[in-house]
C-alpha positions as a printed Julia matrix, in Angstrom:
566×3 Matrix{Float64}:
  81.9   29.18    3.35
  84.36  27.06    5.28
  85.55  23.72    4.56
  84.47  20.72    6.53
  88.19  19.99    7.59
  89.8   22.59    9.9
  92.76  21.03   11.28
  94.39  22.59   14.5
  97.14  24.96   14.0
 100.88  23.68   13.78
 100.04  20.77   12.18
 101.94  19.37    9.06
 100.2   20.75    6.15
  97.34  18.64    4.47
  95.76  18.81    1.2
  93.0   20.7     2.55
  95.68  23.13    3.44
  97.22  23.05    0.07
  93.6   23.16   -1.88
  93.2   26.24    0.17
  96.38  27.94   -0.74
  95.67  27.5    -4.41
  92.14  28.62   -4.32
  93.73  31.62   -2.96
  96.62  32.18   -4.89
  94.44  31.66   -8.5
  91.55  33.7    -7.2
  94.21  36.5    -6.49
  96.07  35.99   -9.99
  92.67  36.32  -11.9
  91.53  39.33   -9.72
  94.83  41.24  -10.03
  95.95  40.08  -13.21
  92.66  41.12  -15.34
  92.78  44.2   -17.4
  96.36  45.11  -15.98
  97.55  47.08  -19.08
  94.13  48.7   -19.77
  95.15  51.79  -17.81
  97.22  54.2   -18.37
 100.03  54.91  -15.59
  98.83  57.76  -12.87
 101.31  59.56  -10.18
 104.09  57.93   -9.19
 103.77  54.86  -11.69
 105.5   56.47  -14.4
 108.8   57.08  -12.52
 109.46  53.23  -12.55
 108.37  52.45  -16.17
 110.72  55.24  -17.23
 113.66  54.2   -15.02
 113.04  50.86  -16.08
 113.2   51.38  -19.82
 116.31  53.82  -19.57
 118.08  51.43  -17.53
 117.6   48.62  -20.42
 118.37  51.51  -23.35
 121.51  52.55  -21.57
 122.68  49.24  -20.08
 123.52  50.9   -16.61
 121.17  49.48  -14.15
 122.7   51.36  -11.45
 122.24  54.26  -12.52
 118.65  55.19  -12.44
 117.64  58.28  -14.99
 114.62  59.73  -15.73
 115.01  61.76  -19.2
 118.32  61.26  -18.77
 119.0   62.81  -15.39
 120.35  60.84  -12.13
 117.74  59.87  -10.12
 118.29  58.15   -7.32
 114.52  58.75   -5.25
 114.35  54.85   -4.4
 116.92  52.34   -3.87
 117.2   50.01   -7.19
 116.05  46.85   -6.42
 111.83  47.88   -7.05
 112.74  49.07  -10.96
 115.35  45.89  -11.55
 112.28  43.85  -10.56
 110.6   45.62  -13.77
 113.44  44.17  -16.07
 112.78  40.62  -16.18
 109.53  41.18  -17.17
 110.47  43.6   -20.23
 112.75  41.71  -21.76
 110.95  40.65  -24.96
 108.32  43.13  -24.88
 110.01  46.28  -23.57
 108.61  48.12  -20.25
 104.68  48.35  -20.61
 102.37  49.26  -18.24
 101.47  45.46  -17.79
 105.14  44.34  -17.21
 105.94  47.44  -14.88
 103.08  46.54  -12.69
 103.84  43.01  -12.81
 106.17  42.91   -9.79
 103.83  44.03   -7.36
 100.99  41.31   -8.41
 103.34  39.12   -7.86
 103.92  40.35   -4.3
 100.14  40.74   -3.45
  99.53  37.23   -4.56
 102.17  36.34   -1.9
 101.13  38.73    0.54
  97.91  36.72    0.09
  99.78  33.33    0.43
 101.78  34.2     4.0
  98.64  35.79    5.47
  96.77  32.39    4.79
 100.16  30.55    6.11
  99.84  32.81    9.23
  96.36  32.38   10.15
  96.46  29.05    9.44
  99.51  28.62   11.87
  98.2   30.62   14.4
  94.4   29.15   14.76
  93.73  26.66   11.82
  92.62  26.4     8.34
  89.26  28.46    8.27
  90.54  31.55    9.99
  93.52  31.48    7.14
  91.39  30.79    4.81
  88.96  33.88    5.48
  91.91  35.95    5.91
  93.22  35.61    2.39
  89.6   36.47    1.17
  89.19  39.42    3.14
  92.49  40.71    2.32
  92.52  39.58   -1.7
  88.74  41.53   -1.41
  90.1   44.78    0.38
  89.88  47.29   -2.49
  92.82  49.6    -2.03
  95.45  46.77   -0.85
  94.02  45.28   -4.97
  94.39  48.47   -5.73
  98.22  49.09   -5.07
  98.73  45.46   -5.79
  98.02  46.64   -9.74
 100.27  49.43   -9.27
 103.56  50.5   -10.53
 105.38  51.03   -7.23
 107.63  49.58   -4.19
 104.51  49.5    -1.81
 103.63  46.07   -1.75
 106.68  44.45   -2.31
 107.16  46.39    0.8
 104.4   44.53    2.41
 105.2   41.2     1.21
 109.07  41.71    2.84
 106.98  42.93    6.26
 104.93  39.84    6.18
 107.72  37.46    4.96
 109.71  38.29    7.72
 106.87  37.86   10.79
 105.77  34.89    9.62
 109.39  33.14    9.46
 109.73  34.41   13.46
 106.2   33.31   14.21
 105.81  31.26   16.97
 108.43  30.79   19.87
 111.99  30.07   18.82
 114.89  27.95   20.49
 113.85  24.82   18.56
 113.92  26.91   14.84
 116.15  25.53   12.39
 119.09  27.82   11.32
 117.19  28.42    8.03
 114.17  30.25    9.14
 117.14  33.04   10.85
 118.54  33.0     7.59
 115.79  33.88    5.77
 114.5   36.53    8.05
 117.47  37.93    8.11
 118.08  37.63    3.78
 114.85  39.11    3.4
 115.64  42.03    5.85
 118.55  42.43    3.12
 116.88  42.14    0.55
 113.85  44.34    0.88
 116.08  47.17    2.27
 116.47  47.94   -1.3
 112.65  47.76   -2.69
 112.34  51.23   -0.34
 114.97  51.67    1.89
 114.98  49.28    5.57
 111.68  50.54    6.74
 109.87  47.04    5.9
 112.97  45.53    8.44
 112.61  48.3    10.74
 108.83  47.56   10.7
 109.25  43.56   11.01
 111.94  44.29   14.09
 109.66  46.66   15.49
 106.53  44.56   15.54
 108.99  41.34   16.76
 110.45  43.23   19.28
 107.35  44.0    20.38
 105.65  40.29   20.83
 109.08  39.25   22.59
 108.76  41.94   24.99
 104.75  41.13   25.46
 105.89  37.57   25.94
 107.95  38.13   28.56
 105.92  40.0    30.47
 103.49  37.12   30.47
 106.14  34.99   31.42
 107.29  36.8    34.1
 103.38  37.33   35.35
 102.87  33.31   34.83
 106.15  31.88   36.71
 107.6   35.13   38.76
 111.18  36.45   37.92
 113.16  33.03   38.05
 115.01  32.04   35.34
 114.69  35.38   33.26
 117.75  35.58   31.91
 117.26  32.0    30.36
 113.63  33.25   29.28
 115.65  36.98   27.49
 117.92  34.26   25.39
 114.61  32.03   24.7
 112.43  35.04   23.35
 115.37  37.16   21.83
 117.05  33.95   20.4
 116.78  35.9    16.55
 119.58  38.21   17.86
 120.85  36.5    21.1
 121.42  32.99   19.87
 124.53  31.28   18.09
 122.17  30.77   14.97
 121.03  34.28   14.95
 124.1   36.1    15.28
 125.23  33.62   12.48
 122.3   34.19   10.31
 122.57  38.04   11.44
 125.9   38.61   10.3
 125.43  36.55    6.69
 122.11  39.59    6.52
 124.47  42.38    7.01
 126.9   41.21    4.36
 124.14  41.23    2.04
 123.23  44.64    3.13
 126.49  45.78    2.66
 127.36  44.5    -0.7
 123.82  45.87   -2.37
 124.5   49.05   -0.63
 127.88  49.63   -1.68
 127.65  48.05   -5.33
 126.32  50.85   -6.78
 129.24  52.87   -5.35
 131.39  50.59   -6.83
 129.77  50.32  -10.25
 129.26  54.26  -10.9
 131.67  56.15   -7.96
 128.59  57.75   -6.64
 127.47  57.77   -2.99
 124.45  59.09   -3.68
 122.88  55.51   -3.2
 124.41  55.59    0.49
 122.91  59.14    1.19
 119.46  58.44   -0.13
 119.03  55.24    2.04
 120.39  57.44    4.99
 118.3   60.94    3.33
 114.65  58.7     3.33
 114.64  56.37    6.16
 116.56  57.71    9.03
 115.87  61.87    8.48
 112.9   61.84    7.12
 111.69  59.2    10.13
 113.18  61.66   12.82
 113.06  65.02   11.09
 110.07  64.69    8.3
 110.6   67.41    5.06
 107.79  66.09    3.64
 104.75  64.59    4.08
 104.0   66.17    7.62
 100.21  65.05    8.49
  98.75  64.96   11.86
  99.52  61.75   14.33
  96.07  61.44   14.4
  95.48  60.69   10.3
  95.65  57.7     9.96
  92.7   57.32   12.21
  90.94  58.38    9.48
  92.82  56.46    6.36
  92.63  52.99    7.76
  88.73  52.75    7.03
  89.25  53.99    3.8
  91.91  51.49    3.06
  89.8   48.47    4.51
  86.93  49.44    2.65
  84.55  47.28    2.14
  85.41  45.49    5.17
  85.56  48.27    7.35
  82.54  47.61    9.55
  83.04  43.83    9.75
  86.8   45.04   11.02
  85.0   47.18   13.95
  82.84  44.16   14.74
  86.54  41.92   14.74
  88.04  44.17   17.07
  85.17  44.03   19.43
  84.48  40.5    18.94
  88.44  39.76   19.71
  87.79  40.03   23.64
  85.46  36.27   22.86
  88.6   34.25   21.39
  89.73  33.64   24.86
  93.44  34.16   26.02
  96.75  32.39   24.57
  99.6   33.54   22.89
  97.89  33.57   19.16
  95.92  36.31   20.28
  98.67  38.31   22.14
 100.72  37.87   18.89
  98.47  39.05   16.31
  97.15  42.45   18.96
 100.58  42.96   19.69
 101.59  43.17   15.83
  98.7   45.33   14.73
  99.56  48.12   17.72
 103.0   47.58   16.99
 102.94  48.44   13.21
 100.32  50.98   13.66
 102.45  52.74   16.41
 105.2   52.76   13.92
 103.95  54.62   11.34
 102.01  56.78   13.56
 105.14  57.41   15.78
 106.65  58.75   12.04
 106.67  62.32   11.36
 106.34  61.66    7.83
 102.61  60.32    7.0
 100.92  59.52    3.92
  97.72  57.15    3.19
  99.5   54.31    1.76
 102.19  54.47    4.06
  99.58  52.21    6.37
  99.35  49.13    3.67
 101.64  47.4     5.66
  98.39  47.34    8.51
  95.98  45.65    6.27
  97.09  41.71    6.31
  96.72  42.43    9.95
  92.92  43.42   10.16
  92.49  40.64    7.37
  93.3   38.0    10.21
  91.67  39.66   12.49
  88.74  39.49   10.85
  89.18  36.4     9.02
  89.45  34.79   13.1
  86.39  36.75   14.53
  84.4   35.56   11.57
  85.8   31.76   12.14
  84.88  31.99   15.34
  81.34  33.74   14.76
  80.49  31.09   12.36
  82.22  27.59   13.4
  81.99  28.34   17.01
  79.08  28.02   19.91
  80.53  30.31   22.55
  81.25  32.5    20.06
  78.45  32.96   17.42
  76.24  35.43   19.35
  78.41  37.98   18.96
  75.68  41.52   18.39
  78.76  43.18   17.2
  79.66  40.7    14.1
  75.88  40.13   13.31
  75.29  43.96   12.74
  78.89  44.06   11.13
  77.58  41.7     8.34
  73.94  43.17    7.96
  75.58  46.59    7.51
  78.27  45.78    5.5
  75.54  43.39    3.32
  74.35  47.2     2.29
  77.47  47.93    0.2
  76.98  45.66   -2.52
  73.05  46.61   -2.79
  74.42  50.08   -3.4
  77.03  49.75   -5.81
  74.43  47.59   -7.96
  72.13  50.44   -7.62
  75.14  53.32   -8.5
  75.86  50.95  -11.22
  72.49  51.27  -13.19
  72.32  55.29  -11.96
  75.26  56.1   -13.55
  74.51  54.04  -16.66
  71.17  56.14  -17.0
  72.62  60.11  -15.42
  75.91  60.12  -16.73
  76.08  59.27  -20.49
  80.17  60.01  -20.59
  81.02  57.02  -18.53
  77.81  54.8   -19.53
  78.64  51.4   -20.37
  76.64  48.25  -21.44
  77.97  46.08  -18.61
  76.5   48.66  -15.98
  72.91  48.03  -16.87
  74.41  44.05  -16.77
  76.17  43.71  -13.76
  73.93  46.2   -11.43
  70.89  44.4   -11.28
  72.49  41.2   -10.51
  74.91  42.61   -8.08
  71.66  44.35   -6.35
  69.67  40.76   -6.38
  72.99  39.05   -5.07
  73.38  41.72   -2.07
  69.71  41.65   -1.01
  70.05  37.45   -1.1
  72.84  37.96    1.24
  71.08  40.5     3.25
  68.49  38.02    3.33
  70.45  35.31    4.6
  72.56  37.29    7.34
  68.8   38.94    8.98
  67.79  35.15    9.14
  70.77  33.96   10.9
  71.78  32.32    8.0
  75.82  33.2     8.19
  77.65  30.86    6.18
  75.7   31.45    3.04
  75.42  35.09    3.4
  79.26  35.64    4.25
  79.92  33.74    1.52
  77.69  35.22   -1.19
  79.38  38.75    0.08
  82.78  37.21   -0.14
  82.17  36.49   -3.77
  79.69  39.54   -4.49
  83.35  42.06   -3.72
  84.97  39.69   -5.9
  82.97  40.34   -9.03
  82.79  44.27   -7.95
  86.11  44.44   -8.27
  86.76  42.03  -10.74
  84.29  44.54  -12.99
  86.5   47.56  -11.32
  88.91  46.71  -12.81
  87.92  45.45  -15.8
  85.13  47.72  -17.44
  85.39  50.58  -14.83
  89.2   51.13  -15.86
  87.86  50.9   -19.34
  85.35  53.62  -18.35
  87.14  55.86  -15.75
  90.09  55.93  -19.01
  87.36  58.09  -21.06
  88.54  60.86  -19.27
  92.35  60.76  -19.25
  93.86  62.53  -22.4
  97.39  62.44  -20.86
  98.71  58.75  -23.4
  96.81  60.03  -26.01
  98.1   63.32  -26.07
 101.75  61.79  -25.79
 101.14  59.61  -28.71
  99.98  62.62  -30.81
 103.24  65.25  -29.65
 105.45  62.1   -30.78
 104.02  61.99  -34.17
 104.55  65.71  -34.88
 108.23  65.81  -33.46
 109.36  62.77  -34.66
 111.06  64.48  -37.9
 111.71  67.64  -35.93
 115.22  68.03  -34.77
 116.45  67.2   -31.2
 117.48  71.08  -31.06
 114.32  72.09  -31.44
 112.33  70.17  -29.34
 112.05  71.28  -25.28
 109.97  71.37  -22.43
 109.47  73.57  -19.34
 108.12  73.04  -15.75
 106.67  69.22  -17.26
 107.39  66.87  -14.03
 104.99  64.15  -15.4
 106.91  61.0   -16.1
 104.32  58.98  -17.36
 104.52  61.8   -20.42
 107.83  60.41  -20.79
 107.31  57.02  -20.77
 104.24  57.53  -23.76
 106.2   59.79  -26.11
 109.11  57.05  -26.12
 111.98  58.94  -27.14
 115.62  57.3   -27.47
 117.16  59.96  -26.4
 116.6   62.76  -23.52
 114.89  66.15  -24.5
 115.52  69.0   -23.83
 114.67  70.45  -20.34
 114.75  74.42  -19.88
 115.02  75.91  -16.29
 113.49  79.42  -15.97
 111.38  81.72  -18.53
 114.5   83.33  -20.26
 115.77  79.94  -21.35
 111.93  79.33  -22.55
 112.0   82.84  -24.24
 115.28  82.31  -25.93
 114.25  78.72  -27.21
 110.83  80.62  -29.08
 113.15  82.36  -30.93
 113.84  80.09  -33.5
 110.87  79.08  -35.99
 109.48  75.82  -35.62
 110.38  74.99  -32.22
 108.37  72.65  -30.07
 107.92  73.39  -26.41
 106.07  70.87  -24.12
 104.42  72.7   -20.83
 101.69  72.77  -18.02
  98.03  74.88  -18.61
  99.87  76.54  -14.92
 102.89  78.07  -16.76
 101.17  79.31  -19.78
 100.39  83.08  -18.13
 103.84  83.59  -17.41
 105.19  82.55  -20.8
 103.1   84.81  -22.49
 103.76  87.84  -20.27
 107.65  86.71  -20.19
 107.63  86.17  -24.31
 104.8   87.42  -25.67
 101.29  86.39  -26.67
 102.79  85.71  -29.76
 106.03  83.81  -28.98
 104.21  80.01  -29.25
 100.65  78.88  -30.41
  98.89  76.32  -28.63
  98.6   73.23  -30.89
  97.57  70.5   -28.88
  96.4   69.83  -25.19
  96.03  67.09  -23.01
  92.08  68.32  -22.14
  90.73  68.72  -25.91
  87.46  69.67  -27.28
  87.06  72.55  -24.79
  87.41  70.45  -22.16
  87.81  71.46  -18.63
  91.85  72.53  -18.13
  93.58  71.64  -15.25
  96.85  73.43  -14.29
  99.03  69.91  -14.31
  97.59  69.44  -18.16
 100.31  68.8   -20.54
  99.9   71.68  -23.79
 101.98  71.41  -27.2
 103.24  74.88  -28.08
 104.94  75.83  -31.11
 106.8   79.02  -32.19
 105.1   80.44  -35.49
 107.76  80.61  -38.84
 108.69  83.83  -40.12
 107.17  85.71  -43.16
């Protein structure tokens, strides 16, 4: 699995190096790029296709609307990233999700540059596989959103600090200090606050070590030498040129429309909702339980890293990349405000980890009789034996998502994961963590690929857009409406030049039935109370996103229209 050459780390780059990096980069651009428009947008996606494309109809890109309405949720920088993309084509799902492949296929590249600097090629090398093969962080890399981007600027910004820093040309401060700009704008300054954190963090652990190694002579020499980002003449420099950036993309949309609201969402997001959550209150404890979901299907090998860590022997690498991983996951933790994803930023992390402890089990004799990474690998060799076998059980039990490349790809995935199994019981590693390496490839590469195909059976929600657009589109803008509809993706599908109409409360909705003809979007949940507020009679269902008798949901989109008069 690992190439013959494995120089040590902080050497000049070589073309193993560079062969690496591209193996990674392509294998990342295949595995994100494939089937990227073949589903529809879900949740949140829709918001930035919709701001996109309104922002390129109305020529105001700093203004962001959704059906015409101000909607400043996120600062603008993650939907003008949409726009070059667009330009001949228009926003599509492929185009509005092409930012953030973009930004996993870096996030891919620094990890690799960061394990390589901090213990050599191999270890980088397995890092960018384990990371470009960790489900959800593909998952959100083909997704319509700020989150990776956010990750990428997190990333960026460690690895342009790593390593100790009096001897750093002014450019590396620059650029730590740019991107801090810069990505304060994707969504809001919590990938700099999360960068400074973790930084902060490693400084302080270093000088503790210092102080342990040499006693307390010199320290305020060894403060300027660690702190030397904020402390130094090229830091402040570099520093200040950061905060002017800040400040003109903060204020330029002020400028441009004579709104604050820009200036009191960054405030509104990052700073209240960090201290005082309004939203997204979980436990401290959750995301105990989210990061093995979100390292799935590495999971068990990233147990057997963490145990295996105490073998690598001391030295600043490891101090760095422990001090990091508690330092991000303290952050988020430390947050009032918790959600899943809000932990993507912890993944790269456990992908070096990981991609080191399985370096080490492999390459190295003191080192490869680790109990903990052997039973790692045999149980994590059981995943791919039993996604071949769900493959062929849901080609034969459920004939609604049955497709001809289940009965294809589950056998051979099943033969593939037993080979592996085969190899890791015998003590044969390299082959076996490198048939598994490639056996999550192609699950995911099918994932996404003929699963979306097949998991898109079941969502009526583009569809059903298409279909209310082709009955309104000679009805008049006065007499088309809709009520309580929050989806945006609805929005982006019926692809309307103009705003409709959006009524606030049940007499507004009662009013609007009054005239004949009238078209009235809504969810299955607000049905009840139209027809007690209007009458049974005051709209007939036409169309609904869950035809055919299909199971209705309360967020389902329904087409109602009020009857004509005798």
């Amino acid at each position: 699995m690992g190439p013959v050459v494995n120089p040590s780390p902080g050497q000049r780059w070589t073309f193993a190096d560079y062969a690496a990096l591209a193996v990674l980069v392509a294998a990342a651009g295949v595995l994100f790029f494939s089937g990227l428009s073949w589903r529809s947008l879900w949740g949140s996606e829709g918001r930035w296709a919709v701001i996109a494309r309104e922002m390129m109809l109305s020529g105001n890109y700093f203004l962001p609307t959704i059906n015409g309405v101000v909607y400043f949720d996120k600062p603008l920088l993650s939907y003008w990233a949409i726009v070059p993309f667009s330009l001949f084509s228009g926003v599509t799902e492929m185009s509005a999700r092409i930012p953030n492949v973009l930004a996993g296929m870096g996030t891919v590249a620094i990890v690799f540059a960061i394990g390589r600097g901090l213990f050599g090629l191999t270890p980088g090398l397995y890092a960018g596989l384990v990371l470009l093969t960790t489900a959800m962080f593909g998952f959100w890399s083909r997704t319509a959103s700020a989150e990776i981007l956010n990750v990428l600027a997190i990333w960026s910004m460690l690895w342009v600090l790593q390593g100790r820093g009096p001897g750093r040309p002014f450019h590396r401060y620059l650029f730590f200090y740019l991107i801090a700009a810069v990505s304060s704008f994707c969504k809001g300054p919590l990938a700099p606050a999360v960068a400074v954190a973790a930084v902060i963090a490693v400084n302080c652990v270093e000088m503790v070590w210092d102080i342990r190694q040499d006693g307390f002579g010199r320290t305020r020499r060894k403060v300027t030498e660690h702190f030397d980002w904020i402390l130094s003449q090229k830091g402040i420099l570099a520093a200040v040129c950061g905060l002017a950036l800040f400040a003109l993309l903060l204020f330029l949309p002020v400028i441009m429309t004579g709104s604050r609201e820009a200036v009191e969402l960054m405030w509104r997001e990052n700073v209240v909702r960090f201290l005082e959550p309004f939203d997204h209150v979980e436990p401290f404890y959750i995301y105990f339980k989210h990061i093995p979901v979100f390292l799935i299907p590495w999971t068990f090998l990233g147990i057997g890293a963490l145990i295996h860590m105490k073998r690598w022997g001391g030295g600043p690498e490891r101090r760095w990349l422990a001090t990091v991983t508690i330092a991000i996951f303290l952050f988020f933790t430390l947050s009032g405000s918790r959600r899943s994803y809000y932990i993507l930023p912890l993944i790269p992390a456990f992908a070096l980890i990981i991609g080191r402890s399985l370096a080490g089990f492999l390459e190295r004799e003191r080192e490869n009789g680790s109990p903990a990474m052997k039973t790692a690998l045999v149980v994590t060799a059981f995943i791919p034996v039993i996604a071949g076998v769900a493959l062929v059980a849901g080609y034969f039990g459920f004939e609604a998502y049955r497709h001809f490349s289940e009965v294809i790809a589950g056998p051979v995935i099943v033969a593939a994961g037993v080979a592996a199994l085969f190899f890791i019981v015998r003590r044969m590693f390299v082959p076996g963590s490198t048939l598994l390496v490639l056996l999550f490839f192609g699950i995911l590469l099918w994932t996404f690929t003929a699963g979306t195909l097949i998991g898109e059976r079941g969502r009526g929600l583009k569809p059903f857009a298409h279909q209310v657009a082709s009955r309104i589109e000679e009805v008049s803008r006065e007499s088309v409406a809709m009520y309580g509809v929050g989806n945006s993706s609805f929005l982006f599908y019926l692809d309307r030049k103009s705003p409709l109409r959006a009524l606030s409360d049940l007499r507004e909705v009662c009013s609007f039935a009054g005239g004949s003809g009238r078209h009235l979007v809504t969810e299955e949940a607000f049905i009840w109370g139209i027809e007690k507020e209007c009458g049974p009679r005051a709209f007939e269902r036409v169309l609904s996103e869950s035809p055919g008798g299909g199971k209705k949901r309360r967020n389902d989109l329904v087409l109602l229209v009020a009857p004509k008069g005798p």
